[in-house]
CSV table of C-alpha atoms in Angstrom, one decimal:
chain,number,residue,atom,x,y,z
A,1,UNK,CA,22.4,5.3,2.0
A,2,UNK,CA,24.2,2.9,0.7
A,3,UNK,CA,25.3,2.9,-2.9
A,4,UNK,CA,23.8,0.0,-5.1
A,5,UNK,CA,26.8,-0.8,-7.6
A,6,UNK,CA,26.3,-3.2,-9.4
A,7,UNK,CA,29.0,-5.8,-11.2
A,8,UNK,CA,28.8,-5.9,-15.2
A,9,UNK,CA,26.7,-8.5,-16.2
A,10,UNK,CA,26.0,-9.8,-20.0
A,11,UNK,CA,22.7,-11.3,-21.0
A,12,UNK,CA,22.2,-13.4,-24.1
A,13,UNK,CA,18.8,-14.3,-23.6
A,14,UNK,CA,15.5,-12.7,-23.4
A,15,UNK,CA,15.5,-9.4,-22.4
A,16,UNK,CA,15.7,-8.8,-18.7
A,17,UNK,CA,16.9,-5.7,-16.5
A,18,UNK,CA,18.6,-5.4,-13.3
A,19,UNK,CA,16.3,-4.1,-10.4
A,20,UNK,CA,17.1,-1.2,-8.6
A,21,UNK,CA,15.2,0.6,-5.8
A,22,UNK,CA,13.5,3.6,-5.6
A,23,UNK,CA,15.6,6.6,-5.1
A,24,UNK,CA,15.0,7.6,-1.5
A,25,UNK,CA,13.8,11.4,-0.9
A,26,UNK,CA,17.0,13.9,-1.4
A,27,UNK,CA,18.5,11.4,-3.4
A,28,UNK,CA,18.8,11.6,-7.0
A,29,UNK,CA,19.6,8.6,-9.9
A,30,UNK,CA,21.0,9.3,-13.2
A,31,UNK,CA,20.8,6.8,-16.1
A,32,UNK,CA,22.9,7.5,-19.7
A,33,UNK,CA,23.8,5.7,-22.6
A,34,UNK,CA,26.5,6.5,-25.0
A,35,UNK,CA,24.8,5.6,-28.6
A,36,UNK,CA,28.3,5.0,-29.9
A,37,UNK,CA,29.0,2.2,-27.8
A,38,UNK,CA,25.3,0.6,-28.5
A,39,UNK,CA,25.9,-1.4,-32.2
A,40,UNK,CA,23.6,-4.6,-32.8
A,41,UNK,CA,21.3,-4.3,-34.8
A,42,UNK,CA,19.4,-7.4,-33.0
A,43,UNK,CA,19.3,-4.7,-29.4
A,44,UNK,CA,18.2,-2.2,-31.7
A,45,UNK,CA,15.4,-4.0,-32.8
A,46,UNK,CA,14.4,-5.1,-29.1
A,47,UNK,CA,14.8,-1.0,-28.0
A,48,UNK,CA,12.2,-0.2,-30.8
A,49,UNK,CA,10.2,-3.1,-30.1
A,50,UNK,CA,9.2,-1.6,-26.6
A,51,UNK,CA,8.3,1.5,-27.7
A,52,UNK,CA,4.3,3.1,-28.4
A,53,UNK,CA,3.1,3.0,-31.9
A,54,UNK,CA,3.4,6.6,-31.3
A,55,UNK,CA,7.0,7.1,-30.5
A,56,UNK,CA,8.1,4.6,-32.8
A,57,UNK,CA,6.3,6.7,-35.6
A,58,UNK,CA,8.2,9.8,-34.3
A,59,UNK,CA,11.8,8.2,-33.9
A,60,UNK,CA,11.2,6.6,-37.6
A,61,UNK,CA,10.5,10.5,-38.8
A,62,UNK,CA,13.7,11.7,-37.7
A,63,UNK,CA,15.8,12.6,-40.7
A,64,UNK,CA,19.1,11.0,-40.6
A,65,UNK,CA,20.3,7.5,-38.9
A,66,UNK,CA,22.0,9.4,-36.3
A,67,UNK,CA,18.9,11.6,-35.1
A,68,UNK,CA,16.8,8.6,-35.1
A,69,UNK,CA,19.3,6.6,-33.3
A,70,UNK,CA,19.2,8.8,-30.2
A,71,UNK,CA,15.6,9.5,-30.3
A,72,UNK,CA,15.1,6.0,-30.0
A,73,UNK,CA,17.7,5.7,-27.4
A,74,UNK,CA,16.0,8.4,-25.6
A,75,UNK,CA,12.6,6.4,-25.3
A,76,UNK,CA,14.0,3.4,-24.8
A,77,UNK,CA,16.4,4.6,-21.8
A,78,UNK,CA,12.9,6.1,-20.7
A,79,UNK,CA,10.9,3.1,-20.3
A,80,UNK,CA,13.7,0.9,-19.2
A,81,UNK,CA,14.7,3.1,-16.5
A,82,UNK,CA,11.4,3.0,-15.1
A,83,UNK,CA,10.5,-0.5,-15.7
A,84,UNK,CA,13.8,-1.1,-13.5
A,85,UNK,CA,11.9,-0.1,-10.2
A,86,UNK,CA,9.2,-2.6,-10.5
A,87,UNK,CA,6.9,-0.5,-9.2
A,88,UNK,CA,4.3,-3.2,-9.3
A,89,UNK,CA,4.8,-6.8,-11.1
A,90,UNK,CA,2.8,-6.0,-14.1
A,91,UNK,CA,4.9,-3.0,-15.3
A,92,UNK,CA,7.5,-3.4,-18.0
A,93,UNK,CA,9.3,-1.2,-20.5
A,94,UNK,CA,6.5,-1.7,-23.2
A,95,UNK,CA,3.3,-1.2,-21.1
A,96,UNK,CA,4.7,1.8,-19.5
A,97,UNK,CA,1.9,4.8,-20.7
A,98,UNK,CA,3.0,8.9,-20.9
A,99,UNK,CA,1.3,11.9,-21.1
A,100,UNK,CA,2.2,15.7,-21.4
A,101,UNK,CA,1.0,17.8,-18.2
A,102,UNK,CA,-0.4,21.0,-19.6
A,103,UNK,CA,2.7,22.6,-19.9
A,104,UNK,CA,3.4,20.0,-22.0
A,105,UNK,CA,6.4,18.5,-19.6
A,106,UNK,CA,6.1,14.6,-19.8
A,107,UNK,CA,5.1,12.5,-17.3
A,108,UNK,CA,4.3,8.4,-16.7
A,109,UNK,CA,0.7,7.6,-16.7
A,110,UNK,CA,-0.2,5.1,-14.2
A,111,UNK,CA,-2.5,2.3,-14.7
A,112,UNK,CA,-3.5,2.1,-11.8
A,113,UNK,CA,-6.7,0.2,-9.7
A,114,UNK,CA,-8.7,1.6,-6.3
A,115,UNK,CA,-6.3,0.1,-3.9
A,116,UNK,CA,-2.9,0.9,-5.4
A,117,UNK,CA,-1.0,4.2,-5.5
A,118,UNK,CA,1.4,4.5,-7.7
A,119,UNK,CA,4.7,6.3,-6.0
A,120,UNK,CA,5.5,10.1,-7.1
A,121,UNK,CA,8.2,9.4,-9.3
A,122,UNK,CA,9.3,11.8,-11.1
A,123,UNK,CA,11.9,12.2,-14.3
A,124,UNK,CA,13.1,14.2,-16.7
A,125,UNK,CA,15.4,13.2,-20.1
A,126,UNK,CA,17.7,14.7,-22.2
A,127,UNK,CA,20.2,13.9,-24.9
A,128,UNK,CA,22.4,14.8,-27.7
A,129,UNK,CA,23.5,12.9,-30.0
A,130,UNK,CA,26.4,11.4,-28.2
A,131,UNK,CA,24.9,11.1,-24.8
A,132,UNK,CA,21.2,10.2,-23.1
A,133,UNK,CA,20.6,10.7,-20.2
A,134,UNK,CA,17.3,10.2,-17.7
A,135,UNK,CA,16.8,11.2,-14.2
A,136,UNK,CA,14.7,10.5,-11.6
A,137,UNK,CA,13.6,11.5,-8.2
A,138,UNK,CA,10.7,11.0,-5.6
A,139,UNK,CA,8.7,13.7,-4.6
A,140,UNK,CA,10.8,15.9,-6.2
A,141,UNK,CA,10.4,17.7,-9.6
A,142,UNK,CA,13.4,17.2,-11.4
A,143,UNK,CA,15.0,18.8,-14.7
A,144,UNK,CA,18.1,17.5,-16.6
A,145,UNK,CA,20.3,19.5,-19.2
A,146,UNK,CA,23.4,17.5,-20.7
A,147,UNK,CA,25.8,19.1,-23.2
A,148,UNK,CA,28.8,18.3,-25.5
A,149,UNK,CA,31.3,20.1,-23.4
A,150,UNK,CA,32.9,21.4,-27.0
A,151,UNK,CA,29.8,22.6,-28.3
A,152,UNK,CA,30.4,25.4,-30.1
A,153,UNK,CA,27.5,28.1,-31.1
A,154,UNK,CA,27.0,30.1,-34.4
A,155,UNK,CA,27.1,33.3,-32.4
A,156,UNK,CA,29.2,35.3,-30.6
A,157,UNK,CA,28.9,34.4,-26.6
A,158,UNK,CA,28.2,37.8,-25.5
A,159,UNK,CA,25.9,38.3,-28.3
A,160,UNK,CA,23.3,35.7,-27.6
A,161,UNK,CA,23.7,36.3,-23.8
A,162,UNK,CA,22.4,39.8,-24.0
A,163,UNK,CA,20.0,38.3,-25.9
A,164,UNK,CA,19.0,36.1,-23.8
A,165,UNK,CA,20.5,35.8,-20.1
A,166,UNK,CA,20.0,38.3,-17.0
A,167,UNK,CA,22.1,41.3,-16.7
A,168,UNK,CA,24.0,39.4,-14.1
A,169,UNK,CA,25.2,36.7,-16.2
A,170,UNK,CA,26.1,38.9,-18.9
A,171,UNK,CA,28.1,40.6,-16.8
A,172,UNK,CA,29.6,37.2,-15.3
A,173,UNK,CA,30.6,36.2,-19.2
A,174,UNK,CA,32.0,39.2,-20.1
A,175,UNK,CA,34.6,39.7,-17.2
A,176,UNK,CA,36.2,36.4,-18.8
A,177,UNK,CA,38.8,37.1,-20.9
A,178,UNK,CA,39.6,33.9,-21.7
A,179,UNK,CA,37.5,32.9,-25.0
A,180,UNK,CA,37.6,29.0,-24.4
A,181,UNK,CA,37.1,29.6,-20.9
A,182,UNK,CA,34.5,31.8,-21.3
A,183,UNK,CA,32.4,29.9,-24.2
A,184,UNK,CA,32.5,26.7,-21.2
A,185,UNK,CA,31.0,28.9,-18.6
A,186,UNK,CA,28.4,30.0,-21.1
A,187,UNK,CA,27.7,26.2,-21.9
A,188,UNK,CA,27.4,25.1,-18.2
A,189,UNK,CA,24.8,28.7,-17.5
A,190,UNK,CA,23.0,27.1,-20.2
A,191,UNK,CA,22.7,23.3,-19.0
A,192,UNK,CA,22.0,24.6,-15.6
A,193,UNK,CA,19.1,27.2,-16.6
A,194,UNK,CA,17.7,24.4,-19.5
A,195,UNK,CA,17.6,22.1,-16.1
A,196,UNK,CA,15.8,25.0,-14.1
A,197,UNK,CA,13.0,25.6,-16.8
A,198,UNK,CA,12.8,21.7,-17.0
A,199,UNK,CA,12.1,21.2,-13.4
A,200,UNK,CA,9.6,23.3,-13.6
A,201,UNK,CA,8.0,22.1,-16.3
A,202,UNK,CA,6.4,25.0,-17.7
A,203,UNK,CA,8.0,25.1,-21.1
A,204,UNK,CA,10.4,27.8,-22.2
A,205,UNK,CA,7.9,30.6,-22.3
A,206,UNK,CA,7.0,29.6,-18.7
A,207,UNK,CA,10.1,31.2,-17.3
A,208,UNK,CA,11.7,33.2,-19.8
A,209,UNK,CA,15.4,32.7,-19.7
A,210,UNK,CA,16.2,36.7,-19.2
A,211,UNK,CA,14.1,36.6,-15.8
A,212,UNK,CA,16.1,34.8,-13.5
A,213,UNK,CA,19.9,34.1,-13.0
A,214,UNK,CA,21.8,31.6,-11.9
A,215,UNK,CA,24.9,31.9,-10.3
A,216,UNK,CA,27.8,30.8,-8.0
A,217,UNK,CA,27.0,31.3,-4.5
A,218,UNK,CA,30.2,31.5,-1.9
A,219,UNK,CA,33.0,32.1,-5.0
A,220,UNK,CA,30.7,34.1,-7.5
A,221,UNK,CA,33.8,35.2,-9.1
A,222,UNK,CA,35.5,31.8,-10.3
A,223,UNK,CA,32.1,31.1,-12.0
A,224,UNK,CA,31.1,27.4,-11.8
A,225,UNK,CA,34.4,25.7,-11.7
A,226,UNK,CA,35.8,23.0,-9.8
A,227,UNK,CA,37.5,23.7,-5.9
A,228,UNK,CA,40.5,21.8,-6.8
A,229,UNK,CA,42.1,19.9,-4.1
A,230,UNK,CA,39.8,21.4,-1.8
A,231,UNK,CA,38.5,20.1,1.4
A,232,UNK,CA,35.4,23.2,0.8
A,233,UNK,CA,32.5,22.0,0.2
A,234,UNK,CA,31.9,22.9,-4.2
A,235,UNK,CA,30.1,26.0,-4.2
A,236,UNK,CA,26.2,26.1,-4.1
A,237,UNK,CA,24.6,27.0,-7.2
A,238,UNK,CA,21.8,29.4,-6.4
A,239,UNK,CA,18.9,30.9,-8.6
A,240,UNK,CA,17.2,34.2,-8.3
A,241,UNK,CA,13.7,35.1,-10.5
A,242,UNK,CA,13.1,38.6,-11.0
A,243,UNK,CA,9.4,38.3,-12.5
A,244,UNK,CA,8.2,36.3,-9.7
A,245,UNK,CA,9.7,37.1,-6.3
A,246,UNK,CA,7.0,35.0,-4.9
A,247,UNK,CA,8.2,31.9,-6.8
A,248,UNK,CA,10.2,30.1,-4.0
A,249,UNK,CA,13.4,30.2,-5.5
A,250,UNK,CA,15.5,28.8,-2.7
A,251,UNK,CA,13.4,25.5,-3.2
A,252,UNK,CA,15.5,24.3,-6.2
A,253,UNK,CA,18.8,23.5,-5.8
A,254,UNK,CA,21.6,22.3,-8.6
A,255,UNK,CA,24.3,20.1,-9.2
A,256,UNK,CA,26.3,20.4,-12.3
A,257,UNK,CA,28.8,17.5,-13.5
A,258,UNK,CA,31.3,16.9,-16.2
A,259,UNK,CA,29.8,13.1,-17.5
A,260,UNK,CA,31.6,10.6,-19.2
A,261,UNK,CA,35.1,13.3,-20.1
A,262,UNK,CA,32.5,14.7,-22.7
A,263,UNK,CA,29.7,16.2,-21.3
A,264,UNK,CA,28.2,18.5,-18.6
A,265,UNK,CA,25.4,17.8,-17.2
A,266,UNK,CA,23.0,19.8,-15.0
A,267,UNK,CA,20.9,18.3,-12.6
A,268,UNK,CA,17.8,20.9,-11.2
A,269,UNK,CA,15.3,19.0,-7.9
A,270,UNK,CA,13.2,20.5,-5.4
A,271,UNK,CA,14.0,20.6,-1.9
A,272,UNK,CA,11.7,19.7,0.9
A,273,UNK,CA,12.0,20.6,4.3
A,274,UNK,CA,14.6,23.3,3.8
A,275,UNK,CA,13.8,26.3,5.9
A,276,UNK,CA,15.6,30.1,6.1
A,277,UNK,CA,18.6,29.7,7.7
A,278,UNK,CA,19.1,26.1,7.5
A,279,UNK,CA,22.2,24.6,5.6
A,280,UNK,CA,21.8,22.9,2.6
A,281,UNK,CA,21.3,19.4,2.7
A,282,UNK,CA,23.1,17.9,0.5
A,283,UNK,CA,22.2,16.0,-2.6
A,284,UNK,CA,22.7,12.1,-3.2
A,285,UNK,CA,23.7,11.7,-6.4
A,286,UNK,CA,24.4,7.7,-8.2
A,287,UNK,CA,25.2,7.8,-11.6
A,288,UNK,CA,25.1,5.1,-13.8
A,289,UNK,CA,26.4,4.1,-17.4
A,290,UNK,CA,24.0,1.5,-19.0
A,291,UNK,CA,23.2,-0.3,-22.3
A,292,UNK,CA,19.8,-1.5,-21.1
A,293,UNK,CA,19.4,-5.4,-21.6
A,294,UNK,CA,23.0,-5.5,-22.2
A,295,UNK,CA,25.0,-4.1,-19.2
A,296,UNK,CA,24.9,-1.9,-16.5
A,297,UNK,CA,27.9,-0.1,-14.3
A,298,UNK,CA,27.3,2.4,-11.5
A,299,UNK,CA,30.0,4.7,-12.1
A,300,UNK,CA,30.0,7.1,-8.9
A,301,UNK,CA,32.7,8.0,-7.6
A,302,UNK,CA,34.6,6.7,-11.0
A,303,UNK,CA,36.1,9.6,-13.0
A,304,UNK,CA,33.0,9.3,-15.5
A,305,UNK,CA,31.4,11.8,-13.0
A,306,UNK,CA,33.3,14.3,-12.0
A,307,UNK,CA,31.2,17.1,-9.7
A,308,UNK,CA,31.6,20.6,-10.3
A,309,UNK,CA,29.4,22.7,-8.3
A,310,UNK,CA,26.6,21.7,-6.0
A,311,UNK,CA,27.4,18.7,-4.1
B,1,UNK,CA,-11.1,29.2,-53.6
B,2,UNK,CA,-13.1,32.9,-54.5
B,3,UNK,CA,-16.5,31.5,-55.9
B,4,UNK,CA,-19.0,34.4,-56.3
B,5,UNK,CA,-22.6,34.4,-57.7
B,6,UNK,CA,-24.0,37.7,-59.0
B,7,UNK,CA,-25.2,39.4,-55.8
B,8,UNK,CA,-22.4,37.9,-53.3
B,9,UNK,CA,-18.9,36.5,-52.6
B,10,UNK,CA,-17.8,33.8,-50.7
B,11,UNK,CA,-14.7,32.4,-50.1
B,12,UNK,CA,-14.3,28.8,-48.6
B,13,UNK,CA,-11.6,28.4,-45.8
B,14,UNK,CA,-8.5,28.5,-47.4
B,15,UNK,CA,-5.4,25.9,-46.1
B,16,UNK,CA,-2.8,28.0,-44.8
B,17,UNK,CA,0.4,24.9,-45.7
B,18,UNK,CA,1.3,26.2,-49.3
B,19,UNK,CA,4.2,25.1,-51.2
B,20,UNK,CA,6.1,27.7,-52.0
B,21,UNK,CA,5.2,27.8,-55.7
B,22,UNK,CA,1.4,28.3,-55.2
B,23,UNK,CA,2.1,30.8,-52.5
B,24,UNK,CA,3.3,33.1,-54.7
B,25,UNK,CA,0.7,33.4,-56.7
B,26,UNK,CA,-1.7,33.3,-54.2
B,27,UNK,CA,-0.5,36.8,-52.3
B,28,UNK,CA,-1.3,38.1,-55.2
B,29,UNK,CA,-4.9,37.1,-55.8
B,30,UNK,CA,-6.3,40.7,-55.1
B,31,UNK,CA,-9.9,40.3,-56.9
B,32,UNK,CA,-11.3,44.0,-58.0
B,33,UNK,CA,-15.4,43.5,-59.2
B,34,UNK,CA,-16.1,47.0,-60.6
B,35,UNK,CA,-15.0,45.6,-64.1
B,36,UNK,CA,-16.6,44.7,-66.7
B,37,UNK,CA,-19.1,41.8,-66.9
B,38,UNK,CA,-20.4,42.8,-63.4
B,39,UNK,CA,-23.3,45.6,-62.9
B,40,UNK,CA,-21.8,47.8,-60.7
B,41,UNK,CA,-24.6,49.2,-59.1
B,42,UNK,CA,-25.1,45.8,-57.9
B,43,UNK,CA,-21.4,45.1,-56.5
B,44,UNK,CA,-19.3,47.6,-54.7
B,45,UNK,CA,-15.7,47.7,-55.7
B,46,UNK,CA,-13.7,45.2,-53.6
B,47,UNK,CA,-10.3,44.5,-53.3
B,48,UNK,CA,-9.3,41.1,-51.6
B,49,UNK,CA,-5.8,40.2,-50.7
B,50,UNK,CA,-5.7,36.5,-49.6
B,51,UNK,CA,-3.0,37.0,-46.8
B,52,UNK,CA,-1.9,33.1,-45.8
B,53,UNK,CA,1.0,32.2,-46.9
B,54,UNK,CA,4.2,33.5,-46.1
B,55,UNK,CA,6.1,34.9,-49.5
B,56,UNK,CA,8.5,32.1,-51.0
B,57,UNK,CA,11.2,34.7,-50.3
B,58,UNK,CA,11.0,34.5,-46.7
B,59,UNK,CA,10.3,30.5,-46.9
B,60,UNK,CA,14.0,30.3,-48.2
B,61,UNK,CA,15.4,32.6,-46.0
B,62,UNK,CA,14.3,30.3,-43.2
B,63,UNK,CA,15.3,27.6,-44.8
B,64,UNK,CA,19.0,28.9,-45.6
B,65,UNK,CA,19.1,30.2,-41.6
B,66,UNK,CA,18.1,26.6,-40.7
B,67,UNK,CA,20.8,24.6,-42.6
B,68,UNK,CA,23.5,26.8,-41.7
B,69,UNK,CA,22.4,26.7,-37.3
B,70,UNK,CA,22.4,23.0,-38.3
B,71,UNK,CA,25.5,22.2,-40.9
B,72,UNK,CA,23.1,20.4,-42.9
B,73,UNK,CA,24.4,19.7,-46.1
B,74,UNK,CA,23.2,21.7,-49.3
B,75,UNK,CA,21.7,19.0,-51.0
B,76,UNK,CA,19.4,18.3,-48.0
B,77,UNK,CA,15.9,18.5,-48.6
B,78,UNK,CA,14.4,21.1,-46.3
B,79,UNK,CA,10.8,23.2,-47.3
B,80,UNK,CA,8.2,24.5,-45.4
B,81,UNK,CA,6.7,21.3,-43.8
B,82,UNK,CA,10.2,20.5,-42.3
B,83,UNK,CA,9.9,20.3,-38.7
B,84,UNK,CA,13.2,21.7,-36.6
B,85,UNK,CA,12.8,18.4,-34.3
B,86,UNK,CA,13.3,16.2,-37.1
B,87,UNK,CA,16.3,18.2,-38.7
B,88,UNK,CA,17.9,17.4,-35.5
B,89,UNK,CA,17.4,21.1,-33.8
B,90,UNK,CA,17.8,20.8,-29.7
B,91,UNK,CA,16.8,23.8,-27.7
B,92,UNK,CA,19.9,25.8,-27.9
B,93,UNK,CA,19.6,24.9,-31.8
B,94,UNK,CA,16.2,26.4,-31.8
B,95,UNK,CA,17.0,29.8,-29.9
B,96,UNK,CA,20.0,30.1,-31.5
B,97,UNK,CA,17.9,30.2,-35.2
B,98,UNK,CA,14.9,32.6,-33.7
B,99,UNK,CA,18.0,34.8,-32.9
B,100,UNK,CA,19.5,33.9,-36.8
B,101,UNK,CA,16.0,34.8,-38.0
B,102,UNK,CA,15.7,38.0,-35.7
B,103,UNK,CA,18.8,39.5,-37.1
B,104,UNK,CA,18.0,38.6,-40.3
B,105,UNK,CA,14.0,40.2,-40.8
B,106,UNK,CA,14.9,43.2,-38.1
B,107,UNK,CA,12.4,41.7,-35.7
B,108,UNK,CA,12.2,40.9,-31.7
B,109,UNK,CA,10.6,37.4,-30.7
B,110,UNK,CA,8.9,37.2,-27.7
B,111,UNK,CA,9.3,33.2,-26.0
B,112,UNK,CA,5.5,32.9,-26.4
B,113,UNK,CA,6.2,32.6,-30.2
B,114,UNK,CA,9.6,31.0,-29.8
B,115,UNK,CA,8.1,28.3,-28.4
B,116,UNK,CA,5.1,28.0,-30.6
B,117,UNK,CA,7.3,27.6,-33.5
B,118,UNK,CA,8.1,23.8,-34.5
B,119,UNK,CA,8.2,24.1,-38.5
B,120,UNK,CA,10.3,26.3,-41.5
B,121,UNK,CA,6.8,27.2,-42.6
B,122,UNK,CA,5.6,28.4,-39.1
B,123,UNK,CA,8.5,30.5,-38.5
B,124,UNK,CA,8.4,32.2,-41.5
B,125,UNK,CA,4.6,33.0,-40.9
B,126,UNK,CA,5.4,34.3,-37.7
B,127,UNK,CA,7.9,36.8,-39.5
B,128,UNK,CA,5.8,38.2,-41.6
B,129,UNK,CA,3.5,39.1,-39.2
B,130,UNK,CA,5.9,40.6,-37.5
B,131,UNK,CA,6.9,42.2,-40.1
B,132,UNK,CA,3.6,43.2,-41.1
B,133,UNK,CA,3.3,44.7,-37.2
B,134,UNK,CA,6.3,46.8,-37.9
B,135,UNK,CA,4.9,48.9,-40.9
């Protein structure tokens, strides 16, 4: 599959985005946004501009400049994204509709007529409020987690995982003796089970966070760390649920990176196809960094994505 | 409101989003009608405790668990109707204050509720009946 990379390009005029192609099936995009590096006021307007009465009403609400800065990035990098695959000609950022699935887990509403069918796209957005991200996948459900890789918490590590992880990770966090170390594996087990619960897209009660684990496969031991120099293959990131053995468990599968020097990010799709005993196939991944309307850089294989686990 | 006629009492459905200053006053709104001015024969002696609101007390606990999960400054303006969404809470935010607010009241949250709760005002709610459970 080849790579679509595209040059930076500037436009002055009316707004107009750069088409990309659906994702084929196994393969994964990844759009983000860095709201530091977005400043006029005049593309702020336009990002707000193609957004619902609704969301506009909610990003306005947010308290603080920052907060309401990312929201709107958020829903702005939403409906761009997705205009960007011009699914059919009459789509664009602003007529884009969403709804909630019962869960509550967002998904686009097609307008659609008797003799089109709209293509099972499926995404999944998250942000702080230094990073947005949005990723999308066909025929795959898809969950995305992205962190400040300093993010501290309030509580003591081993403290809110008893809380709230599986035995199994508790016990992964606790043989680390190294605090820093050990609050960065916490932070990637969280991004990576935030990403699980969002591809399924049952809300957090739907798969409580102490009923399944997620761990390491081949090197449990070094946790989810980087094979440095390594011609191995990064380990697999598996998942195990305890409440429902007959969820399929070995139909998700997980990639977690280190975005932009700041973040990590975890990435959470269905596999199809996949049967016992078969290897994994792996994930396509293409990353890139935009300012929708502005610019656009596909930056895999660049050291804004660096792989951890999973691919 | 309580509006009674002679022979019955009715009460109209009460709004459950207080500010904290009526809601004190409210919890204790425990009517008695065997007094004077009412034939008792006629009325039974009822006590009524309008249980809504959640005390102011536990309003501001919230509130000070809240700004401190999300270094908002002291002079921020955050009551009851504050939503944790718009004070900039993200999902780790949010656990880690339903934890804050476990330690705090002595109670266990299931994720049902976790989830549920979106506002200062509904999280305090939700501890008190919690709360309540425990005695």
């Amino acid at each position: 599959m080849k790579l679509h990379c595209f040059q930076r390009a500037f436009f002055h005029s009316s707004p107009s985005l750069i088409p990309v192609q659906l994702p084929a099936p196994m393969e994964t995009h990844l759009w983000y946004m860095k709201p530091s590096e977005v400043k006029s006021e005049s593309l702020l307007k336009e990002y707000l501009d193609i957004l619902s009465p609704c969301e506009r009403k909610n990003v306005l609400q947010m308290g603080g400049e920052e907060l309401r800065k990312s929201a709107l990035l958020a829903r702005a990098l939403v409906r761009t994204t997705i205009a960007r695959y011009q699914i059919n000609s009459e789509i664009t950022p602003r007529s884009l509709k969403f709804r909630k699935n019962i869960h509550g887990k967002p998904e686009v509403e097609w307008q659609y007529s008797d003799d089109w069918h709209p293509p099972s796209l499926h995404f999944n957005i998250s942000h702080t409020s230094s990073l947005v991200a949005c990723g999308v996948t066909v025929n795959s459900q898809i969950g995305i987690d992205v962190e400040e890789k300093h993010r501290s918490i309030k509580h003591n590590v081993l403290s809110f995982a008893r809380r709230y992880f599986s035995e199994h990770e508790v016990q992964f966090l606790a043989a680390i003796s190294d605090p820093q170390v050990q609050r960065m594996e916490f932070i990637k087990l969280w991004t990576l089970k935030e990403a699980y619960v969002k591809a399924l897209g049952k809300g957090f009660s739907g798969a409580p966070f102490k009923t399944f684990t997620i761990r390491s496969k081949s090197v449990p031991e070094e946790g989810f760390n980087k094979l440095e120099g390594s011609s191995l293959k990064a380990s697999e990131i598996v998942v195990d649920s305890f409440d429902n053995p007959t969820v399929l468990t070995s139909n998700w599968q997980f990639l977690l990176l280190e975005l932009a020097n700041s973040h990590y990010a975890a990435i959470c799709t269905e596999k199809h196809g996949a049967s016992e005993g078969d290897r994994n196939v792996p994930v396509k991944l293409t990353v890139w960094k935009t300012i929708p309307f502005l610019e656009d850089e596909c930056v895999s294989g660049t050291d804004a994505v660096k792989t951890i686990c999973g691919l | 409101m309580a509006s009674f006629t002679a022979s019955s009492l009715s009460f109209s459905p009460v709004s459950c989003s207080f500010k904290q200053n009526q809601a004190s006053s409210l919890r204790k709104a425990s009517l008695s009608f065997s007094g004077k001015g009412f034939p008792s024969h006629r009325l039974p002696a009822l006590r009524f405790r309008v249980a809504c609101a959640a005390k102011p007390d536990t309003v501001n606990k919230v509130v000070e668990i809240v700004k401190k999960q999300l270094a908002l400054p002291e002079d921020r303006e955050v009551n009851g109707e504050s939503k944790f969404a718009t004070l900039g809470a993200d999902s780790l935010d949010t656990v880690e204050i339903v934890m804050g607010l476990e330690e705090e009241f002595g109670i266990a949250v299931e994720e049902e509720s976790a989830q549920s709760i979106t506002t200062v005002q509904e999280a305090a709610d939700l501890i008190e009946k919690l709360l309540e459970k425990k005695c």
